[in-house]
GROMACS .gro file of C-alpha atoms in nm:
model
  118
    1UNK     CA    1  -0.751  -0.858   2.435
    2UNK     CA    2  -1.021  -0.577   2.446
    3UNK     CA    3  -0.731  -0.390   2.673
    4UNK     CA    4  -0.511  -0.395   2.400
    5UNK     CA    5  -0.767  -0.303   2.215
    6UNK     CA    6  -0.852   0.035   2.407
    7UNK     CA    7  -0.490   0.119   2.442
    8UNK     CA    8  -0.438   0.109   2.079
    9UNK     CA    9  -0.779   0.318   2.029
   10UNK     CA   10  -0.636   0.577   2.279
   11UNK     CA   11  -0.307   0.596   2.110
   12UNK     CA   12  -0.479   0.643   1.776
   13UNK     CA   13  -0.712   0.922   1.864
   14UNK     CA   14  -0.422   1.108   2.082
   15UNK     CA   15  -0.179   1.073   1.747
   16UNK     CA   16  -0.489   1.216   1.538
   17UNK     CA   17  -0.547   1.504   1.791
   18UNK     CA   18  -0.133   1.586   1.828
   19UNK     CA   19  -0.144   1.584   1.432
   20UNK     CA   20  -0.432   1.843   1.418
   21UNK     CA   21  -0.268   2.049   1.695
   22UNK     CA   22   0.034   2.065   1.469
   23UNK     CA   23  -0.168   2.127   1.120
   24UNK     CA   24  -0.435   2.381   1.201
   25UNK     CA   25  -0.273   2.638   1.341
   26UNK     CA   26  -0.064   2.718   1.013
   27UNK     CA   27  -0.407   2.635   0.815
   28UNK     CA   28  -0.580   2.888   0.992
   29UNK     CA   29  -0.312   3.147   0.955
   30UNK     CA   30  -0.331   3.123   0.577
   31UNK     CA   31  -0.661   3.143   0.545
   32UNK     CA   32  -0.667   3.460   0.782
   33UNK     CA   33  -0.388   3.554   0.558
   34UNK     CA   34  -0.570   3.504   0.227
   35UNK     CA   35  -0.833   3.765   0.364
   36UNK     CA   36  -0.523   3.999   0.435
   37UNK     CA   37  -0.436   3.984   0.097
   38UNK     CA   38  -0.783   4.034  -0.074
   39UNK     CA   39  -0.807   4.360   0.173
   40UNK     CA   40  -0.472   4.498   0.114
   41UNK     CA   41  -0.577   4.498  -0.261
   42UNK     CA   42  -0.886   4.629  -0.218
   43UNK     CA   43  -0.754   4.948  -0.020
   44UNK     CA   44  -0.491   4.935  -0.270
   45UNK     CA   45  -0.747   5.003  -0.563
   46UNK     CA   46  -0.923   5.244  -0.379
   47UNK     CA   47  -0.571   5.442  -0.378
   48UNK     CA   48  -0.417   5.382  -0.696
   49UNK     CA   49  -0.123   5.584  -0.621
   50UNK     CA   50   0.018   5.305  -0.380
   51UNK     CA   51   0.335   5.152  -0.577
   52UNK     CA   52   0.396   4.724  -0.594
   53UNK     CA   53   0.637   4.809  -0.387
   54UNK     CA   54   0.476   4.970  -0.072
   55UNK     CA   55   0.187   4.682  -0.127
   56UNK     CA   56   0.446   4.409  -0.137
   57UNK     CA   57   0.615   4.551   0.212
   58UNK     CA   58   0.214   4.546   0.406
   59UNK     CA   59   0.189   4.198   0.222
   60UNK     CA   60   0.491   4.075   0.466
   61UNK     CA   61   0.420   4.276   0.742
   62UNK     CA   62   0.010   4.100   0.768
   63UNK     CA   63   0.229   3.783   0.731
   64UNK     CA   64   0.439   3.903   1.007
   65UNK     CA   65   0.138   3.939   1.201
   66UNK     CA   66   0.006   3.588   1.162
   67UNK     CA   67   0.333   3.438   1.230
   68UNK     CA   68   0.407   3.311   0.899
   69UNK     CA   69   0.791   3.335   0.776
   70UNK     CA   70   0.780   3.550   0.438
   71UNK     CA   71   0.999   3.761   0.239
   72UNK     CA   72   0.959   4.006   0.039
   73UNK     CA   73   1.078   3.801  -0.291
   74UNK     CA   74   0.801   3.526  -0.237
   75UNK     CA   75   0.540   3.839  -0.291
   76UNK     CA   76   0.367   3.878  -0.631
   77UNK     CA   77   0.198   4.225  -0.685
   78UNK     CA   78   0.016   4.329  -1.045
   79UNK     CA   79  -0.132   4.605  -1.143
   80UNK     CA   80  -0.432   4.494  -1.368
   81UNK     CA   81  -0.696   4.742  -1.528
   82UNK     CA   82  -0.665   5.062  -1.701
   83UNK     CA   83  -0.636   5.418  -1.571
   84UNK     CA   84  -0.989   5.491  -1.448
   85UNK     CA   85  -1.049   5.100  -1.334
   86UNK     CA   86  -0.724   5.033  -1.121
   87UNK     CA   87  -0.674   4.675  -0.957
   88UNK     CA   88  -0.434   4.455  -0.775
   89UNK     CA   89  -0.373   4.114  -0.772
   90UNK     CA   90  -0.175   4.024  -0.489
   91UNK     CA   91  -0.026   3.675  -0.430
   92UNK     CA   92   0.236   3.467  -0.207
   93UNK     CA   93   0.457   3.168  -0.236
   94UNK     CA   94   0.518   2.989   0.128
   95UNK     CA   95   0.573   2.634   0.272
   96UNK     CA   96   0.553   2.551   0.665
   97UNK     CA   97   0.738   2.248   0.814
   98UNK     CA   98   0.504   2.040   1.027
   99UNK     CA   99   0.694   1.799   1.271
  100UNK     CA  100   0.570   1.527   1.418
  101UNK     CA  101   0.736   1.214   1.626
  102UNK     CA  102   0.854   0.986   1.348
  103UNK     CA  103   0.768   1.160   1.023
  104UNK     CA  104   0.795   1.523   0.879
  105UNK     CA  105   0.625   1.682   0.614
  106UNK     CA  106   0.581   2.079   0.450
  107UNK     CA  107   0.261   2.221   0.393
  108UNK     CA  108   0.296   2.456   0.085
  109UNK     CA  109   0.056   2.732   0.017
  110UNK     CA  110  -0.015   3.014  -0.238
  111UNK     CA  111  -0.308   3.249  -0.115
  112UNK     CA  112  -0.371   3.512  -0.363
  113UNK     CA  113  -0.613   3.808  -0.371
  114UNK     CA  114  -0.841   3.684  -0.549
  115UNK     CA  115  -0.863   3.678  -0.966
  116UNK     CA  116  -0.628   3.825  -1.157
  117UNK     CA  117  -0.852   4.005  -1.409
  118UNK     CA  118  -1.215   4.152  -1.442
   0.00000   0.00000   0.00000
């Protein structure tokens, strides 16, 4: 009995450490990502002249970066402020499939630049 008992212990702490192996990683790379985003619209306020456009293409190239799958339609850039107090709110729309033995499951996440207004 207590051998049963530490095989089933083993083979619930190795399941818990496979499903952390598989969940971190993409964790990690949003929040990493989330800190892209607040510094691609802070440079982007510095330099007003930058268009949605050429902030939504370095949004999805950072994403690129941290291995996460993103187009360039699941990008949300705004232009909030007025002329003299320019800022950006930058945001994304992604899910990540997670696979284990025996079950699936998608992680969804929205990291954002921060707030959208002053």
């Amino acid at each position: 009995m207590g051998t049963l008992k530490g095989i089933l212990g083993f083979a619930v702490i190795a399941v818990a450490l496979y499903t952390c192996w598989e969940v971190i990683p993409p964790e990690l790379a949003n929040y990493q990502y989330q800190d892209d985003l607040r510094d691609i619209a802070m440079m982007a306020a510095a330099n007003p002249s930058r268009s949605e456009e050429d902030l939504r293409v370095a949004a999805v190239k950072k994403a690129q970066e941290r291995n996460i799958s993103l187009q360039a339609e699941q990008v949300t850039v705004q232009r909030i402020g007025s002329v003299g107090a320019v800022a950006f709110y930058i945001a994304a729309d992604y899910s990540v499939p997670v696979d284990l033995p025996g079950y699936s499951f998608t992680l969804h996440f929205t990291p954002s630049s921060g707030n959208r207004g002053f």
